[in-house]
């Protein structure tokens, strides 16, 4: 076993204007082989290590460990493995075991699965990624941490590409399924991350599904039913994160029900943020940001917020120092006692254009809440606000106006959306200047004389190539 020295990193945090810094310490690594990818678990040692496998077991400080491991490799005449990847399984579900997965991962490169025609779940050990790895589950494979382990730790210089796969029941202090370090890259395409937990209640821990300090890209994916006892039920971001054509659904945290955005840049395009909640999970901290809590740069386009719940900022909580741009966004039917849609806590900039904020309610009572609360937000024109809040407004804004939206539904495309009703004041009422060429579903804009206000364009249809994000038997 190699005892990895404490690796400390500063991450900025804030609650209600309080700024502080916290040292985050990574835990011990369990290392069984000198490859680009190493199994890691602070709780469960890989059986091959416990049995004294061919790679040997070494204990000591980092310097001694490296020398000893290099000597062992030379003594055994082992060359560094080629980046060949491998195939897990021989065509049957029984052949797709943790050992088969571990063996296929040994060389990096492309890893695929041959487990037969039925869905299969494989309980796996944590993989430490230091090189380029692509894992394609073919839409049939679930990798499970069994509520015991994190699934991936991506280190500086490592790249993890996940395709057509489900990650489930990961568990760790931060990043229940994936921890992406500074200098790491994670790219998810048609990936489902569910039922994963960031279990620490200490400050600046979180990310039930993903803890990101590096570069993160998420496309056509689903992050749902994840839990962080502290911050960011689905995602803790302190790096560069881009989420497109994806759903963040039913995640929970003490603050930032779906996302806690600490620093760096966060971009959401074509995303549904639905049913996330900031709730009491142990730490005595304010339950803020049911959907997103942000005090950095966030750019949101063609996105829907619905039924996100908090005490303050049901859809969005914009903290002091944050910079926010909302373009063709629909924020409807969210719940909080202060700012059912948006709470602005003296953000550096908060701009709305072609955006709907309406039908907000108090957290626990069927009583209307202000759609926006806190200092005035800046209107860049052509917004619909269901009450008199948010800003004084421009002539193109429609305040105290019901947007007349149909219920949340599958209106085509990869996510759920609100389609305007026939006769909605949102139709042909947006600005064409800066309006996205397509709506949240991928349908062309504008359809008519002008873009519609909100995330969906009435009367036009998305491309037929869109398939459901998740298909499971």
Coordinates of C-alpha atoms in Angstrom, one line a residue:
X1 CA 0.0 0.0 0.0
X2 CA 1.3 3.5 -0.8
X3 CA 0.3 6.2 1.7
X4 CA -0.3 9.2 -0.5
X5 CA 0.6 12.5 1.3
X6 CA -2.1 14.9 2.2
X7 CA -3.0 17.0 -0.9
X8 CA -4.5 20.3 0.1
X9 CA -6.4 22.8 -2.0
X10 CA -8.0 26.1 -1.3
X11 CA -11.6 26.6 -2.5
X12 CA -13.6 29.7 -1.9
X13 CA -16.9 29.5 -0.1
X14 CA -19.7 31.9 1.0
X15 CA -23.0 32.0 2.8
X16 CA -25.0 35.2 3.0
X17 CA -22.0 37.4 2.3
X18 CA -19.6 35.5 4.5
X19 CA -16.4 34.6 2.6
X20 CA -14.0 32.0 4.0
X21 CA -11.4 29.6 2.9
X22 CA -11.1 26.0 3.8
X23 CA -8.3 23.4 3.4
X24 CA -9.6 20.2 1.7
X25 CA -7.6 17.1 2.3
X26 CA -7.6 14.1 0.0
X27 CA -7.6 10.7 1.7
X28 CA -5.2 7.8 1.5
X29 CA -4.8 6.0 -1.8
X30 CA -4.7 2.3 -2.1
X31 CA -2.3 1.5 -5.0
X32 CA -2.0 -2.0 -6.4
X33 CA -0.1 -1.4 -9.7
X34 CA 2.0 1.1 -11.6
X35 CA -0.4 1.9 -14.4
X36 CA -2.0 5.1 -15.7
X37 CA -5.2 4.0 -13.8
X38 CA -5.1 2.7 -10.3
X39 CA -7.8 1.3 -8.0
X40 CA -8.5 3.6 -5.1
X41 CA -10.7 3.2 -2.1
X42 CA -10.2 4.5 1.5
X43 CA -12.7 1.9 2.7
X44 CA -12.2 -1.3 0.7
X45 CA -8.9 -2.7 -0.5
X46 CA -9.0 -4.5 -3.8
X47 CA -8.9 -8.3 -3.3
X48 CA -5.9 -8.6 -5.5
X49 CA -4.0 -6.2 -3.3
X50 CA -5.1 -7.9 -0.1
X51 CA -3.9 -11.2 -1.6
X52 CA -0.5 -9.9 -2.5
X53 CA -1.0 -9.8 -6.3
X54 CA 1.8 -9.7 -8.8
X55 CA 2.3 -6.0 -8.5
X56 CA 3.2 -6.3 -4.8
X57 CA 2.2 -4.3 -1.8
X58 CA 4.5 -1.5 -0.6
X59 CA 4.1 0.8 2.4
X60 CA 6.0 4.0 3.2
X61 CA 6.2 7.6 2.4
X62 CA 5.7 8.9 -1.1
X63 CA 9.4 9.1 -2.0
X64 CA 10.2 5.6 -0.6
X65 CA 7.1 4.2 -2.3
X66 CA 8.0 5.5 -5.7
X67 CA 11.6 4.1 -5.5
X68 CA 10.4 0.8 -4.2
X69 CA 7.7 0.5 -6.9
X70 CA 10.1 1.3 -9.7
X71 CA 12.5 -1.2 -8.4
X72 CA 9.8 -3.8 -8.3
X73 CA 8.8 -3.1 -11.9
X74 CA 12.4 -3.4 -13.0
X75 CA 12.9 -6.6 -11.1
X76 CA 9.9 -8.2 -12.6
X77 CA 10.8 -7.0 -16.1
X78 CA 7.5 -5.2 -16.5
X79 CA 7.2 -2.6 -19.2
X80 CA 4.7 0.2 -19.0
X81 CA 1.4 -1.0 -20.6
X82 CA 0.3 0.3 -24.0
X83 CA -2.8 2.4 -24.1
X84 CA -4.8 -0.4 -25.6
X85 CA -8.0 -0.5 -23.4
X86 CA -10.0 -3.7 -23.5
X87 CA -13.4 -5.4 -23.6
X88 CA -15.2 -6.4 -20.5
X89 CA -17.0 -9.7 -20.8
X90 CA -17.3 -12.5 -23.3
X91 CA -20.9 -12.1 -24.2
X92 CA -22.6 -13.2 -21.0
X93 CA -23.7 -11.1 -18.0
X94 CA -21.8 -13.5 -15.7
X95 CA -18.6 -12.6 -17.4
X96 CA -18.9 -8.9 -16.6
X97 CA -17.3 -8.9 -13.2
X98 CA -15.4 -6.4 -11.2
X99 CA -12.2 -8.3 -12.0
X100 CA -13.0 -8.2 -15.8
X101 CA -13.6 -4.5 -15.6
X102 CA -10.5 -3.9 -13.6
X103 CA -8.4 -5.8 -16.1
X104 CA -9.9 -4.0 -19.1
X105 CA -9.2 -0.6 -17.4
X106 CA -5.5 -1.5 -16.8
X107 CA -4.1 0.0 -20.0
X108 CA -6.3 3.1 -20.5
X109 CA -7.6 3.8 -23.9
X110 CA -11.1 2.6 -25.0
X111 CA -13.0 0.3 -22.7
X112 CA -16.2 -1.4 -24.0
X113 CA -18.5 -4.1 -22.8
X114 CA -19.7 -7.5 -24.2
X115 CA -22.2 -8.6 -21.5
X116 CA -25.1 -9.9 -23.6
X117 CA -28.3 -8.2 -24.6
X118 CA -29.7 -7.5 -21.1
X119 CA -28.8 -4.6 -18.8
X120 CA -26.1 -5.4 -16.3
X121 CA -24.8 -3.9 -13.1
X122 CA -21.2 -4.3 -12.0
X123 CA -20.0 -3.4 -8.5
X124 CA -16.6 -1.8 -9.1
X125 CA -13.7 -0.3 -7.2
X126 CA -12.5 3.3 -7.5
X127 CA -10.4 4.0 -10.5
X128 CA -7.7 6.8 -10.4
X129 CA -7.4 8.4 -13.8
X130 CA -4.1 9.9 -14.8
X131 CA -4.2 9.3 -18.6
X132 CA -6.8 9.4 -21.3
X133 CA -9.6 6.8 -20.8
X134 CA -12.9 6.4 -22.7
X135 CA -15.6 4.0 -21.3
X136 CA -18.6 3.2 -23.5
X137 CA -21.3 1.2 -21.8
X138 CA -23.4 0.8 -25.0
X139 CA -26.5 1.9 -23.1
X140 CA -26.7 -1.4 -21.1
X141 CA -24.1 -1.1 -18.3
X142 CA -24.3 0.4 -14.8
X143 CA -21.2 0.8 -12.7
X144 CA -22.0 0.8 -9.0
X145 CA -20.0 1.9 -6.0
X146 CA -22.4 -0.1 -3.9
X147 CA -22.9 2.8 -1.5
X148 CA -19.3 2.2 -0.4
X149 CA -16.9 3.9 -2.8
X150 CA -16.4 6.7 -5.2
X151 CA -16.2 5.5 -8.8
X152 CA -13.6 7.8 -10.3
X153 CA -10.8 10.1 -9.2
X154 CA -9.4 12.1 -12.1
X155 CA -6.0 13.6 -11.4
X156 CA -4.1 16.5 -13.0
X157 CA -3.5 15.5 -16.7
X158 CA -6.1 12.7 -16.6
X159 CA -9.0 12.7 -19.1
X160 CA -12.2 10.6 -18.5
X161 CA -14.7 10.2 -21.3
X162 CA -17.9 8.4 -20.4
X163 CA -20.4 7.3 -23.0
X164 CA -23.8 5.6 -22.9
X165 CA -23.4 4.4 -19.3
X166 CA -24.9 4.7 -15.8
X167 CA -23.0 5.5 -12.6
X168 CA -24.9 4.6 -9.5
X169 CA -24.5 4.5 -5.7
X170 CA -21.1 6.2 -5.5
X171 CA -20.2 7.5 -2.1
X172 CA -17.4 9.6 -0.7
X173 CA -16.8 12.8 1.3
X174 CA -17.0 14.9 -1.9
X175 CA -17.8 13.8 -5.4
X176 CA -19.9 10.7 -4.7
X177 CA -19.4 9.3 -8.2
X178 CA -16.6 11.5 -9.7
X179 CA -14.0 13.8 -8.3
X180 CA -12.2 15.9 -11.0
X181 CA -9.0 17.5 -9.8
X182 CA -7.4 20.7 -11.0
X183 CA -6.0 19.9 -14.4
X184 CA -8.3 17.0 -15.0
X185 CA -10.9 16.7 -17.7
X186 CA -14.3 14.9 -17.6
X187 CA -16.6 14.5 -20.6
X188 CA -20.0 12.9 -20.2
X189 CA -22.2 12.0 -23.2
X190 CA -25.5 10.2 -22.6
X191 CA -24.5 9.3 -19.1
X192 CA -26.8 8.8 -16.1
X193 CA -25.5 9.5 -12.6
X194 CA -27.9 8.6 -9.8
X195 CA -28.2 7.7 -6.1
X196 CA -24.7 8.9 -5.3
X197 CA -23.8 10.7 -2.1
X198 CA -21.2 13.3 -0.9
X199 CA -21.4 12.3 2.8
X200 CA -19.2 14.9 4.5
X201 CA -21.0 17.7 6.5
X202 CA -17.8 19.8 6.7
X203 CA -17.6 23.2 4.9
X204 CA -16.9 23.1 1.2
X205 CA -17.6 19.4 0.8
X206 CA -20.3 18.4 -1.6
X207 CA -21.1 17.3 -5.1
X208 CA -23.3 14.3 -4.7
X209 CA -22.6 13.2 -8.2
X210 CA -19.6 15.3 -9.3
X211 CA -17.0 17.5 -7.5
X212 CA -15.3 19.5 -10.2
X213 CA -12.1 21.6 -9.9
X214 CA -11.0 21.1 -13.5
X215 CA -12.8 21.0 -16.9
X216 CA -16.2 19.3 -17.0
X217 CA -18.5 18.8 -20.0
X218 CA -21.9 17.2 -19.8
X219 CA -24.2 16.6 -22.8
X220 CA -27.5 14.7 -23.2
X221 CA -27.1 13.3 -19.7
X222 CA -29.2 12.9 -16.5
X223 CA -28.0 13.7 -12.9
X224 CA -30.8 12.7 -10.6
X225 CA -31.6 11.6 -7.0
X226 CA -28.1 12.4 -5.8
X227 CA -27.4 13.8 -2.3
X228 CA -24.8 16.1 -0.7
X229 CA -25.0 16.6 3.0
X230 CA -23.3 20.0 2.5
X231 CA -23.2 21.7 -0.9
X232 CA -24.4 20.8 -4.5
X233 CA -26.7 17.8 -4.6
X234 CA -25.6 17.0 -8.1
X235 CA -22.6 19.2 -8.8
X236 CA -20.0 21.2 -6.8
X237 CA -18.2 23.4 -9.3
X238 CA -15.0 25.4 -8.7
X239 CA -13.7 25.0 -12.3
X240 CA -15.1 25.3 -15.8
X241 CA -18.3 23.4 -16.3
X242 CA -20.6 23.3 -19.4
X243 CA -23.9 21.4 -19.2
X244 CA -25.9 21.0 -22.4
X245 CA -29.2 19.2 -23.3
X246 CA -29.3 17.5 -19.9
X247 CA -31.5 17.2 -16.9
X248 CA -30.7 17.8 -13.2
X249 CA -33.6 16.3 -11.3
X250 CA -34.6 15.6 -7.7
X251 CA -31.1 16.2 -6.2
X252 CA -30.8 17.4 -2.6
X253 CA -28.2 19.3 -0.5
X254 CA -28.1 21.7 2.5
X255 CA -27.5 24.5 -0.1
X256 CA -27.5 24.4 -3.8
X257 CA -30.0 21.6 -4.3
X258 CA -28.7 20.8 -7.8
X259 CA -25.5 22.9 -8.2
X260 CA -23.2 24.8 -5.9
X261 CA -21.1 27.1 -8.1
X262 CA -18.2 28.3 -6.1
X263 CA -15.8 29.8 -8.6
X264 CA -14.8 29.6 -12.3
X265 CA -17.4 29.5 -15.0
X266 CA -20.7 27.6 -15.3
X267 CA -22.6 27.4 -18.6
X268 CA -26.1 25.8 -19.0
X269 CA -27.6 25.4 -22.4
X270 CA -30.8 23.5 -23.0
X271 CA -31.0 22.2 -19.5
X272 CA -34.0 21.3 -17.3
X273 CA -33.4 21.9 -13.5
X274 CA -36.4 20.3 -11.9
X275 CA -37.5 19.2 -8.4
X276 CA -34.2 19.9 -6.6
X277 CA -34.2 20.9 -3.0
X278 CA -32.1 22.7 -0.4
X279 CA -33.1 21.1 2.9
X280 CA -31.8 20.4 6.4
X281 CA -29.4 17.5 6.2
X282 CA -27.3 18.0 9.3
X283 CA -25.3 21.3 9.0
X284 CA -26.9 24.3 10.5
X285 CA -26.6 26.5 7.4
X286 CA -29.2 28.5 5.5
X287 CA -31.3 26.4 3.0
X288 CA -30.5 28.6 0.0
X289 CA -30.6 27.9 -3.8
X290 CA -33.0 25.1 -4.4
X291 CA -31.8 24.8 -8.0
X292 CA -28.5 26.7 -8.1
X293 CA -26.4 28.6 -5.6
X294 CA -23.9 30.8 -7.4
X295 CA -21.3 33.4 -6.5
X296 CA -19.2 33.2 -9.7
X297 CA -19.9 33.6 -13.4
X298 CA -22.9 31.7 -14.7
X299 CA -24.4 31.9 -18.2
X300 CA -27.8 30.3 -18.7
X301 CA -29.6 29.9 -22.1
X302 CA -32.7 28.0 -23.2
X303 CA -33.1 26.4 -19.8
X304 CA -36.1 25.5 -17.6
X305 CA -36.4 25.8 -13.8
X306 CA -39.4 24.1 -12.2
X307 CA -40.4 23.0 -8.6
X308 CA -37.0 23.7 -7.1
X309 CA -37.4 24.4 -3.3
X310 CA -35.5 26.4 -0.7
X311 CA -36.0 28.9 2.1
X312 CA -34.4 31.6 -0.1
X313 CA -33.9 31.5 -3.9
X314 CA -36.1 28.6 -5.0
X315 CA -34.7 28.5 -8.6
X316 CA -31.6 30.6 -8.2
X317 CA -29.6 32.2 -5.4
X318 CA -27.2 34.8 -6.7
X319 CA -24.6 35.6 -4.1
X320 CA -22.6 38.7 -3.6
X321 CA -19.9 38.8 -6.3
X322 CA -21.7 36.6 -8.8
X323 CA -22.2 37.5 -12.4
X324 CA -25.3 36.0 -14.1
X325 CA -26.8 36.2 -17.6
X326 CA -30.2 34.6 -18.3
X327 CA -31.3 34.5 -22.0
X328 CA -34.5 32.8 -23.1
X329 CA -34.9 31.0 -19.8
X330 CA -38.2 29.8 -18.2
X331 CA -38.4 29.9 -14.4
X332 CA -41.8 28.7 -13.4
X333 CA -43.5 27.2 -10.4
X334 CA -40.5 27.3 -8.0
X335 CA -40.9 27.6 -4.2
X336 CA -39.2 29.7 -1.6
X337 CA -40.2 32.2 1.1
X338 CA -37.9 34.8 -0.3
X339 CA -37.4 34.9 -4.1
X340 CA -39.4 31.9 -5.3
X341 CA -37.7 32.2 -8.7
X342 CA -34.6 34.3 -8.0
X343 CA -33.0 35.8 -4.9
X344 CA -30.4 38.4 -5.6
X345 CA -28.0 38.9 -2.7
X346 CA -26.2 42.0 -4.2
X347 CA -24.8 40.1 -7.2
X348 CA -22.2 42.0 -9.2
X349 CA -24.4 41.6 -12.3
X350 CA -27.7 39.8 -12.9
X351 CA -29.1 40.3 -16.4
X352 CA -32.4 38.9 -17.8
X353 CA -33.4 38.9 -21.4
X354 CA -36.3 37.1 -23.2
X355 CA -36.9 35.3 -19.9
X356 CA -40.0 34.3 -17.9
X357 CA -40.1 34.3 -14.1
X358 CA -43.6 33.4 -12.8
X359 CA -45.9 31.4 -10.5
X360 CA -43.7 31.3 -7.5
X361 CA -44.9 30.0 -4.1
X362 CA -43.7 29.9 -0.6
X363 CA -41.8 26.9 0.5
X364 CA -44.5 25.1 2.5
X365 CA -47.6 27.1 2.0
X366 CA -49.9 27.6 -1.0
X367 CA -49.3 31.3 -0.9
X368 CA -47.7 33.3 -3.7
X369 CA -44.1 34.3 -3.1
X370 CA -42.3 37.2 -4.9
X371 CA -40.8 35.9 -8.1
X372 CA -37.7 37.9 -7.4
X373 CA -36.4 39.2 -4.1
X374 CA -33.4 41.3 -3.0
X375 CA -32.0 44.2 -4.9
X376 CA -33.3 44.9 -8.4
X377 CA -32.1 42.7 -11.3
X378 CA -31.2 44.3 -14.6
X379 CA -33.6 43.9 -17.4
X380 CA -32.1 43.7 -20.9
X381 CA -35.7 43.7 -22.3
X382 CA -38.5 41.5 -23.5
X383 CA -39.1 39.6 -20.2
X384 CA -42.4 38.3 -18.7
X385 CA -42.6 38.7 -14.9
X386 CA -45.7 37.2 -13.2
X387 CA -45.8 39.9 -10.5
X388 CA -44.3 43.4 -10.0
X389 CA -41.0 42.2 -8.7
X390 CA -37.5 41.7 -10.3
X391 CA -37.0 45.2 -11.7
X392 CA -38.7 48.4 -12.7
X393 CA -38.6 47.2 -16.3
X394 CA -38.3 48.5 -19.8
X395 CA -41.2 49.2 -22.3
X396 CA -40.6 45.7 -23.9
X397 CA -41.1 43.9 -20.5
X398 CA -44.4 42.5 -19.5
X399 CA -44.9 42.7 -15.7
X400 CA -47.8 41.4 -13.7
X401 CA -48.5 39.1 -16.6
X402 CA -49.5 35.5 -16.7
X403 CA -47.2 33.8 -19.3
X404 CA -49.9 31.1 -20.1
X405 CA -47.8 28.0 -20.1
X406 CA -48.9 24.5 -20.6
X407 CA -47.9 22.0 -17.9
X408 CA -44.4 20.6 -17.9
X409 CA -44.2 17.9 -20.5
X410 CA -42.2 16.1 -23.1
X411 CA -42.5 18.5 -26.0
X412 CA -39.7 16.9 -28.0
X413 CA -36.0 17.2 -27.5
X414 CA -34.0 15.6 -24.8
X415 CA -35.5 17.4 -21.8
X416 CA -38.9 18.3 -20.3
X417 CA -40.2 21.9 -21.0
X418 CA -43.1 24.3 -20.7
X419 CA -44.8 24.9 -24.1
X420 CA -46.6 28.3 -24.3
X421 CA -50.3 28.0 -24.8
X422 CA -51.9 29.4 -28.0
X423 CA -52.5 33.0 -27.2
X424 CA -49.6 33.2 -24.7
X425 CA -48.1 36.7 -24.4
X426 CA -44.7 35.1 -24.8
X427 CA -45.3 34.3 -28.5
X428 CA -43.5 36.6 -30.9
X429 CA -42.7 38.9 -28.0
X430 CA -39.0 38.4 -27.6
X431 CA -36.1 40.3 -29.1
X432 CA -34.4 38.8 -32.1
X433 CA -31.1 40.4 -31.2
X434 CA -29.0 37.8 -29.5
X435 CA -31.9 35.2 -29.6
X436 CA -30.5 31.7 -29.9
X437 CA -31.0 30.1 -33.3
X438 CA -32.7 27.1 -31.6
X439 CA -34.8 26.6 -28.5
X440 CA -34.3 24.3 -25.6
X441 CA -35.7 21.3 -27.6
X442 CA -33.4 22.1 -30.6
X443 CA -36.3 23.6 -32.7
X444 CA -35.5 26.6 -35.0
X445 CA -36.1 30.1 -33.8
X446 CA -37.8 32.4 -34.6
X447 CA -41.1 30.9 -35.8
X448 CA -43.0 34.0 -36.8
X449 CA -42.0 37.7 -36.7
X450 CA -39.9 37.4 -33.5
X451 CA -38.4 34.9 -31.1
X452 CA -40.8 33.8 -28.3
X453 CA -40.0 34.7 -24.7
X454 CA -38.8 31.8 -22.6
X455 CA -37.0 28.5 -23.4
X456 CA -39.5 27.1 -26.0
X457 CA -40.6 28.4 -29.4
X458 CA -44.3 27.9 -30.0
X459 CA -45.4 26.3 -33.3
X460 CA -42.1 24.7 -34.4
X461 CA -40.8 21.3 -33.8
X462 CA -37.4 19.9 -32.8
X463 CA -35.3 17.7 -35.1
X464 CA -36.5 14.1 -35.2
X465 CA -33.0 12.8 -34.4
X466 CA -33.4 13.4 -30.7
X467 CA -33.7 10.2 -28.7
X468 CA -34.7 9.7 -25.1
X469 CA -31.7 10.5 -22.8
X470 CA -32.2 7.3 -20.7
X471 CA -33.7 4.0 -21.9
X472 CA -33.8 1.2 -19.4
X473 CA -35.6 -2.1 -19.2

